[in-house]
CSV table of C-alpha atoms in Angstrom, one decimal:
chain,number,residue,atom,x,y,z
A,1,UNK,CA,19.8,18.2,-44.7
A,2,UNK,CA,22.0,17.5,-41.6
A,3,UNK,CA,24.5,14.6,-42.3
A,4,UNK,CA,26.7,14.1,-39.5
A,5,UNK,CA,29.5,12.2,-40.3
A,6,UNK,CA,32.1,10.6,-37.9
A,7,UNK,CA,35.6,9.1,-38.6
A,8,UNK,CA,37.1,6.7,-36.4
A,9,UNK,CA,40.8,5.7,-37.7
A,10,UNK,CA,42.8,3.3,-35.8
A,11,UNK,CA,46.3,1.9,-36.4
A,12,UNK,CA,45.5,-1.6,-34.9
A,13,UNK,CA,42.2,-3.5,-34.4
A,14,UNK,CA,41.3,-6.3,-32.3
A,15,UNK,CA,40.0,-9.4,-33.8
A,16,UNK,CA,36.3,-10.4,-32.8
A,17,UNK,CA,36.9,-14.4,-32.2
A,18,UNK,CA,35.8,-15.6,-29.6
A,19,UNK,CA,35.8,-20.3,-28.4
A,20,UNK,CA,33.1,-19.3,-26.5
A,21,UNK,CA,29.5,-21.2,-27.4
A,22,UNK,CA,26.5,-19.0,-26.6
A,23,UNK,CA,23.5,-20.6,-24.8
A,24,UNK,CA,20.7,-21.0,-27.5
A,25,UNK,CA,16.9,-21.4,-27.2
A,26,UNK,CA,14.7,-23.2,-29.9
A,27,UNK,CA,11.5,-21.0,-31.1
A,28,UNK,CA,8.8,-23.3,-32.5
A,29,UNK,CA,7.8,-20.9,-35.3
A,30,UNK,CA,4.8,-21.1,-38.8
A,31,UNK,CA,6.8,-21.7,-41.6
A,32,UNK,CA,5.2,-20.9,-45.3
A,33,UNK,CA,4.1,-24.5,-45.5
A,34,UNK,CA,2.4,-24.1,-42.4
A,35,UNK,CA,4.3,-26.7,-40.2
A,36,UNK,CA,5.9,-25.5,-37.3
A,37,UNK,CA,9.8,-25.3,-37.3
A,38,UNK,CA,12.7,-24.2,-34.6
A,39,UNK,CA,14.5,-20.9,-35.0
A,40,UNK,CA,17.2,-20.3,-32.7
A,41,UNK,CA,17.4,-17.3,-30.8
A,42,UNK,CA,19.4,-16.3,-27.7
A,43,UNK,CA,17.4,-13.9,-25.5
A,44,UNK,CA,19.8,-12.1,-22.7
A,45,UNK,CA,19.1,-9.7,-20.0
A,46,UNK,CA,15.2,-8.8,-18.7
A,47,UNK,CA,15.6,-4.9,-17.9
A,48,UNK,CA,11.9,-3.5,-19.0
A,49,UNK,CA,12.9,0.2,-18.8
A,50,UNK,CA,14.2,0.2,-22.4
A,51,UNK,CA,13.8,-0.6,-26.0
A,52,UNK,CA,15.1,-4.1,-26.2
A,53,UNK,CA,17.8,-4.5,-28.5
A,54,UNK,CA,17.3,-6.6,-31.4
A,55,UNK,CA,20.8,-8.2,-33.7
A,56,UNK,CA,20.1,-9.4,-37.5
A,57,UNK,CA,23.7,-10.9,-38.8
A,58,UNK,CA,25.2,-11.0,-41.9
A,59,UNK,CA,25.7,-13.9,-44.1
A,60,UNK,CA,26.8,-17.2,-43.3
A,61,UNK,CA,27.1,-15.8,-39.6
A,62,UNK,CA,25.1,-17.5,-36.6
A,63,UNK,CA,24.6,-16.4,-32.6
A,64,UNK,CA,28.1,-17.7,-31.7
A,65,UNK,CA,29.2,-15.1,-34.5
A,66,UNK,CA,28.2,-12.2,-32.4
A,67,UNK,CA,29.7,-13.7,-29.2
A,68,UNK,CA,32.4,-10.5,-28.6
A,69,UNK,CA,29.3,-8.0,-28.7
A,70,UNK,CA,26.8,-9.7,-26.4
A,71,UNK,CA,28.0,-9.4,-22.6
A,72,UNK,CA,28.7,-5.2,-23.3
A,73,UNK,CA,25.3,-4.7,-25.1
A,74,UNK,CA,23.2,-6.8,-22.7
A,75,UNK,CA,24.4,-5.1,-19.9
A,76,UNK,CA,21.7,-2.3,-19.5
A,77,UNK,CA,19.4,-3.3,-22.3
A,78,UNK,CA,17.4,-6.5,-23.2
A,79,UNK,CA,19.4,-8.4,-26.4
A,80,UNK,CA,17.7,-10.5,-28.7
A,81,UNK,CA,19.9,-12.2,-31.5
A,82,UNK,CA,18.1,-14.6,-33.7
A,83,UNK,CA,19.7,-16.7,-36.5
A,84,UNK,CA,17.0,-16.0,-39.7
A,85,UNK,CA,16.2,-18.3,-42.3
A,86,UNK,CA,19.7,-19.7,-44.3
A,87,UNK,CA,21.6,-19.4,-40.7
A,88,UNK,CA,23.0,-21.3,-38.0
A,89,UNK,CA,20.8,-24.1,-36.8
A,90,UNK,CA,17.5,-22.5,-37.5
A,91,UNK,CA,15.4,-24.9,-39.8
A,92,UNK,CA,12.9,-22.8,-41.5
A,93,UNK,CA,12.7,-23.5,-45.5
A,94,UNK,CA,15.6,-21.7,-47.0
A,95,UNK,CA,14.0,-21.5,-50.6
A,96,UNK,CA,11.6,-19.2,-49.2
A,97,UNK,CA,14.4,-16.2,-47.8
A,98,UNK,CA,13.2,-13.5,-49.1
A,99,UNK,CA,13.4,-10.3,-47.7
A,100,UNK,CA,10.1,-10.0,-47.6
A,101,UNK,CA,9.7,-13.6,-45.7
A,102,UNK,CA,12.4,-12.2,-43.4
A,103,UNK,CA,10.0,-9.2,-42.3
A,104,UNK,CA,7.2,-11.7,-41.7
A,105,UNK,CA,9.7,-14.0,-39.6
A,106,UNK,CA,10.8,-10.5,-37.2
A,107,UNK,CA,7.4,-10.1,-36.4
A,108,UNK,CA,6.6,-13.7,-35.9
A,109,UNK,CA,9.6,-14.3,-33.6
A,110,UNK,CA,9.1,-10.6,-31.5
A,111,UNK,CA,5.5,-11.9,-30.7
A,112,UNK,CA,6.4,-15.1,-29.5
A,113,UNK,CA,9.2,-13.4,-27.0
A,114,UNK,CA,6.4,-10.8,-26.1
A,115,UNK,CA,7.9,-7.9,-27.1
A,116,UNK,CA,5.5,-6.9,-29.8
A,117,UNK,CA,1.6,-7.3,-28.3
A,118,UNK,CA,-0.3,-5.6,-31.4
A,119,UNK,CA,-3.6,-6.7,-29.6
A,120,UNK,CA,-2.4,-5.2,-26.4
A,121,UNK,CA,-0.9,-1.8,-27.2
A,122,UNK,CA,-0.1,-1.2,-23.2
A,123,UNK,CA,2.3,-4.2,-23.1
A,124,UNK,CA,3.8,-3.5,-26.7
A,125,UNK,CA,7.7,-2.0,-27.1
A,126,UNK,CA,9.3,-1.2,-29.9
A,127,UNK,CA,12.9,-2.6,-30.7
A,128,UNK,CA,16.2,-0.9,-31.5
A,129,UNK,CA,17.2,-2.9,-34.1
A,130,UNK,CA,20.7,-3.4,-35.7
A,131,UNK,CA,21.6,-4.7,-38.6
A,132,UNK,CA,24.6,-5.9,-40.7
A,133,UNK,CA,25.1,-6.7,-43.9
A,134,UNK,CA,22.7,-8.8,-44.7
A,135,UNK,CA,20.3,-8.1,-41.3
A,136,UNK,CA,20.4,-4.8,-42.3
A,137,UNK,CA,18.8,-5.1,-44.9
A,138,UNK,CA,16.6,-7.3,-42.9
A,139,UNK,CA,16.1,-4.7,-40.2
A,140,UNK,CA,15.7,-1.4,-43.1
A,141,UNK,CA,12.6,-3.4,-44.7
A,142,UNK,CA,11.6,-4.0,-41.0
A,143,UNK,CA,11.8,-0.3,-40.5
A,144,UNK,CA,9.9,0.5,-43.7
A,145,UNK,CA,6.6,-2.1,-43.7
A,146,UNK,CA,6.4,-2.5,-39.9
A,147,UNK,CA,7.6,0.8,-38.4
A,148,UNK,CA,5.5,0.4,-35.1
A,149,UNK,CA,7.9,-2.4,-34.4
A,150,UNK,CA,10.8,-0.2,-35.1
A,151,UNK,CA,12.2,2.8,-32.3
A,152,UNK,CA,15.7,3.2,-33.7
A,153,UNK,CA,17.8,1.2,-36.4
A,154,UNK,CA,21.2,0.9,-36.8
A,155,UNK,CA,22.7,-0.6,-40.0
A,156,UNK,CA,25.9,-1.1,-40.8
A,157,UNK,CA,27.5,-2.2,-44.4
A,158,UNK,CA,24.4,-2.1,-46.6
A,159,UNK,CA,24.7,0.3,-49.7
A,160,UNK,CA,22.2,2.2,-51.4
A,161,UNK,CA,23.2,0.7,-54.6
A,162,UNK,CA,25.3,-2.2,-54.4
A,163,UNK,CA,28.7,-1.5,-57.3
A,164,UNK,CA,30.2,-4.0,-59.6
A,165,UNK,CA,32.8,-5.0,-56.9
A,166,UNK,CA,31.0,-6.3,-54.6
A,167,UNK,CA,27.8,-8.1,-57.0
A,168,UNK,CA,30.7,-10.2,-58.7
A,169,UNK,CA,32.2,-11.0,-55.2
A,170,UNK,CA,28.7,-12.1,-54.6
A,171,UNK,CA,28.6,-14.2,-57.6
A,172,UNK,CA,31.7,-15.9,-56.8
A,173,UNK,CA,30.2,-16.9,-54.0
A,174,UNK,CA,27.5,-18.5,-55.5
A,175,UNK,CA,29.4,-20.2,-58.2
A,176,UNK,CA,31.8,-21.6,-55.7
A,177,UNK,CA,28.9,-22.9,-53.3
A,178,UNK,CA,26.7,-24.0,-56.5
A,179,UNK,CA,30.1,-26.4,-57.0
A,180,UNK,CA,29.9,-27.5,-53.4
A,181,UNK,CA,33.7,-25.7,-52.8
A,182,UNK,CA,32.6,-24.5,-49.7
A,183,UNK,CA,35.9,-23.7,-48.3
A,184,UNK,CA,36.8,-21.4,-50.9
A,185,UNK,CA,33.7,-19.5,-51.1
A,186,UNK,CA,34.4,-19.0,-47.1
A,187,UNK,CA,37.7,-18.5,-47.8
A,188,UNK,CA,36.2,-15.6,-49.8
A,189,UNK,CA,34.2,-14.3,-47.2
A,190,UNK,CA,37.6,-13.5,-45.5
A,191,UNK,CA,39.8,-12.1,-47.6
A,192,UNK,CA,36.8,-9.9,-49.3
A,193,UNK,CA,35.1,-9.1,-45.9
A,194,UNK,CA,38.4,-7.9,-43.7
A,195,UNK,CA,40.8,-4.9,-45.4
A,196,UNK,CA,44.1,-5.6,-46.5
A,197,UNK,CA,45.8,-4.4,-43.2
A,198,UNK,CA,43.8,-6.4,-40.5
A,199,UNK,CA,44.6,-9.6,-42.8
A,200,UNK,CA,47.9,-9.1,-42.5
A,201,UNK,CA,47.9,-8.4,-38.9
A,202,UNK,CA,46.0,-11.5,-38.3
A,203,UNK,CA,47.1,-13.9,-40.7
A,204,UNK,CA,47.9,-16.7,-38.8
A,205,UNK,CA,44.1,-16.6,-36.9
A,206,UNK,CA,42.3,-16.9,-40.4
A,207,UNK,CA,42.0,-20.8,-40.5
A,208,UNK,CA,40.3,-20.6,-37.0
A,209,UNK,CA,37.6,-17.8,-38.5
A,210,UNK,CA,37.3,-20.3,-41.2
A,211,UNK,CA,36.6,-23.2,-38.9
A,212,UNK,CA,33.8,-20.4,-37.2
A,213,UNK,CA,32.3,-20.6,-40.7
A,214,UNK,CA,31.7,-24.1,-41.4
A,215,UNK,CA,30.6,-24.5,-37.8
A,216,UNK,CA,28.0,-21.9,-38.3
A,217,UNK,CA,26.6,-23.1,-41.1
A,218,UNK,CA,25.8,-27.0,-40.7
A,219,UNK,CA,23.5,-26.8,-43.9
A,220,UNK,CA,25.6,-24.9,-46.4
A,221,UNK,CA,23.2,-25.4,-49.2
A,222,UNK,CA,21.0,-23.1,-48.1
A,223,UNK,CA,23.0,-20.4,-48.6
A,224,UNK,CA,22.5,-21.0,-52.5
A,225,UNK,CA,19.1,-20.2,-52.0
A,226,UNK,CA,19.9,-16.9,-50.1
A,227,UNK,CA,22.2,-15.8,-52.3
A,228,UNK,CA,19.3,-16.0,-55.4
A,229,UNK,CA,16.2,-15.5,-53.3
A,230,UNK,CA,17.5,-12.2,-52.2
A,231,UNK,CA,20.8,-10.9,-52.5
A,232,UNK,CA,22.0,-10.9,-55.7
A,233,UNK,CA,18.1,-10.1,-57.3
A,234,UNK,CA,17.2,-7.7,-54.6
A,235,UNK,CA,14.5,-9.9,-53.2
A,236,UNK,CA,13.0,-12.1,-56.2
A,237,UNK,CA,13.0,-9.3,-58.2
A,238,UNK,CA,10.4,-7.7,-55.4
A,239,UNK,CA,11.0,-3.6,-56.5
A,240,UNK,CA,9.2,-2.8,-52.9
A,241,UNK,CA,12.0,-4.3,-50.7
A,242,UNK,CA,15.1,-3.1,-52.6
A,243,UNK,CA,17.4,-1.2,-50.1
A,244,UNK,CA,16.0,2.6,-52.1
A,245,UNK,CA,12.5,1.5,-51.9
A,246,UNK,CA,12.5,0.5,-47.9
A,247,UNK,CA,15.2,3.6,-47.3
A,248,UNK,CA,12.1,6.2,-48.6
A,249,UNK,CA,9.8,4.7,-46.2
A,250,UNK,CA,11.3,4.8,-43.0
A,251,UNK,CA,10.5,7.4,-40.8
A,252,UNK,CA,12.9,6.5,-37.2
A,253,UNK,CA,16.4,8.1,-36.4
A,254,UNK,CA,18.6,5.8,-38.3
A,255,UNK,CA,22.4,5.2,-37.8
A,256,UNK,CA,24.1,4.4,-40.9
A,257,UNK,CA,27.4,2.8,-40.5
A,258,UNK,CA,30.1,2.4,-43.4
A,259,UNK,CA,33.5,1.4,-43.3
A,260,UNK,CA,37.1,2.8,-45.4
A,261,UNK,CA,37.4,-0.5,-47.2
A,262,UNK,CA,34.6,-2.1,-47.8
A,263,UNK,CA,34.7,-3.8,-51.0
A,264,UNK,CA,31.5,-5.5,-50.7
A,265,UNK,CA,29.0,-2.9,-49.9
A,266,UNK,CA,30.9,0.2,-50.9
A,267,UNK,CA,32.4,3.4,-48.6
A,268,UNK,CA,30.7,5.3,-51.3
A,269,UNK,CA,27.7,3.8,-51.6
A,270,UNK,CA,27.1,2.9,-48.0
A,271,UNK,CA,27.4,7.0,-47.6
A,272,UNK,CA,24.8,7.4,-50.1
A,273,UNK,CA,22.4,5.3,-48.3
A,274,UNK,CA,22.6,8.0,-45.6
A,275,UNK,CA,22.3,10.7,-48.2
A,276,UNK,CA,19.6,9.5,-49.6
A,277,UNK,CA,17.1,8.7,-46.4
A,278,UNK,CA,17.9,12.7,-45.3
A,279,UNK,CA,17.7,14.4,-42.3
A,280,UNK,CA,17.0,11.3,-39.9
A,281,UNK,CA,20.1,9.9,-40.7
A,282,UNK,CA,23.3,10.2,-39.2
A,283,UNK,CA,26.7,8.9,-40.9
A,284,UNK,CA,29.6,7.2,-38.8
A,285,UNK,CA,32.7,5.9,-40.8
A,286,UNK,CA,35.0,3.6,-39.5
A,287,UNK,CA,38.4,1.8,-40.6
A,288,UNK,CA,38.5,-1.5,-41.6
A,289,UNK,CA,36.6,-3.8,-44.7
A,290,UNK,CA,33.0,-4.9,-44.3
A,291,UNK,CA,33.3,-6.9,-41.2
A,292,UNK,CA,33.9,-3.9,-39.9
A,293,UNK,CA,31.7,-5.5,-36.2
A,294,UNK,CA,34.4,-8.1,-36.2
A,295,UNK,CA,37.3,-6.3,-37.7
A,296,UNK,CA,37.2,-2.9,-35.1
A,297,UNK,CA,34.6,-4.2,-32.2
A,298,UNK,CA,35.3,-1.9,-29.7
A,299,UNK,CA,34.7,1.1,-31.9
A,300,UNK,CA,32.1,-0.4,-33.8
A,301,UNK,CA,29.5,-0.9,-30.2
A,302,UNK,CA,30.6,2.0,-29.2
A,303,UNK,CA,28.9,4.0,-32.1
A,304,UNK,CA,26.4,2.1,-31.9
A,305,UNK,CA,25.6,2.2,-28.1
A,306,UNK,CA,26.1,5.9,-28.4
A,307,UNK,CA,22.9,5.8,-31.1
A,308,UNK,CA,20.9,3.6,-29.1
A,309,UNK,CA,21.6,5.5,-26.0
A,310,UNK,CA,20.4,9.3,-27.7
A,311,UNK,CA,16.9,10.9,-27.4
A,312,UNK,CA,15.9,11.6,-31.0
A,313,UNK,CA,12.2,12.8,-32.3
A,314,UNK,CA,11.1,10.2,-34.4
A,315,UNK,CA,10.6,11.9,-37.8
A,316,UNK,CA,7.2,12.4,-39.6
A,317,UNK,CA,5.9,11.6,-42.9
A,318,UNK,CA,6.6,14.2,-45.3
């Protein structure tokens, strides 16, 4: 098995904050109940000659999140960046977010923007999807159930196993939101998310992240029902879309991303993700906590534009 394995250490990073307000579209999409609700999606750049790119956040993040990565990565390429069930101002039911649901709501949302055609294989593309956090694990089960859809993934911060750190950060979270202190448990997000270093660095700048949070997430509650649905059970309890179980079914060059001081995920177990999908994986660690994209942008898109931009064989069953 070839593991290649990059370090990037920097002495300072750049915050990624960023006042400006992204242009959104709505996306009438089926929900479970079978009404039709909006998903919000921005949709950037109309180059045809590539794979477009497609973003899944994290957690409590939303478009405007991602704002310091869109002009670079939608210079060349096609960028799609949706916000899923439980974020932003998209409106599907939030008591149905599993991850399961999520891979229903990819495809959904990729045939509505015309980029996956399964009854027209001639006009069809596959995506080069990236994930954090949360959307990785979004974009792995992707990768696993629906790997036409699927040319290269990128994750970044999703463990193979998640350790006892970061499932009780994760239960403080819940507790905190279950009690309606939502500022804490975003408070939380912060000071478990970044490393030690860039907090101090960037101290006085924390209160505004903190106002990005509450401003991404106009229906907090929902979050409640992410957190159970499918984060801290894996999804419901679902064995087929734990992280392991999509991880041995994915068959596309895959860029696995971890970070020095990641409490949440895990440097270690992050790196075992890698280990454990094999040769089609590549390892690139980077400094910083789990908000790694936010924490060290610059290095961050570079790795992964680097990926994106590499002619790979997409591997076969074994």
């Amino acid at each position: 098995m070839l593991l290649r394995r990059v370090i990037s250490v920097h002495s300072l990073a750049r915050p990624c904050y960023s006042t400006r307000v992204l242009r959104k579209q709505s996306i009438l999409m089926n929900d479970t109940d079978g009404i039709q609700r909006p998903l919000r999606c921005l949709d950037v750049g109309d180059r045809d000659d590539q794979n477009p790119i497609v973003f899944l956040g994290g957690t409590a993040q939303s478009i405007d999140t991602f704002s310091c990565h869109v002009r670079a990565m939608s210079k060349s390429r096609r960028l799609i960046v949706p916000e899923l069930r439980c974020q932003g101002e998209t409106k599907l039911l939030s008591e149905y977010a599993t991850i399961q649901q999520h891979v229903d709501d990819v495809e959904q949302l990729l045939t509505h923007l015309g980029v996956y055609t399964p009854l027209n294989e001639a006009t069809s593309r596959s995506v080069d999807l990236v994930g954090f956090s949360f959307g990785g694990r979004v974009g792995a089960a992707v990768a696993a159930y629906r790997p036409q859809m699927v040319h290269r993934l990128s994750v970044t911060g999703i463990p193979l196993h998640r350790p006892a750190m970061g499932s009780s950060i994760m239960h403080s979270w819940l507790a905190s939101l279950k009690l309606g202190e939502m500022k804490s448990c975003y408070w939380s997000f912060l000071v478990n998310g970044y490393s030690e270093g860039f907090i101090e660095r960037y101290e006085s700048q924390l209160p505004k992240f903190i106002e990005n949070i509450e401003r991404s997430n106009p229906r907090p509650e929902q979050l409640v029902d992410l957190l159970e649905n499918s984060l801290l059970d894996g999804d419901n309890g679902n064995e087929d879309f734990r992280v392991p179980a999509c991880a041995s079914r994915i068959h596309c060059p895959v860029q696995v991303i971890g970070a020095t001081h990641d409490r949440i995920a895990g440097a270690d177990s992050v790196r075992e993700l890698a280990e454990y999908i094999g040769a089609g994986a590549s390892f690139v660690e980077i400094e910083g906590g789990h908000l790694a994209p936010f924490e060290m942008p610059v290095e961050w898109r570079n790795h992964v534009m680097a990926f994106l931009s590499r002619e790979e064989e997409v591997l076969t069953s074994p």
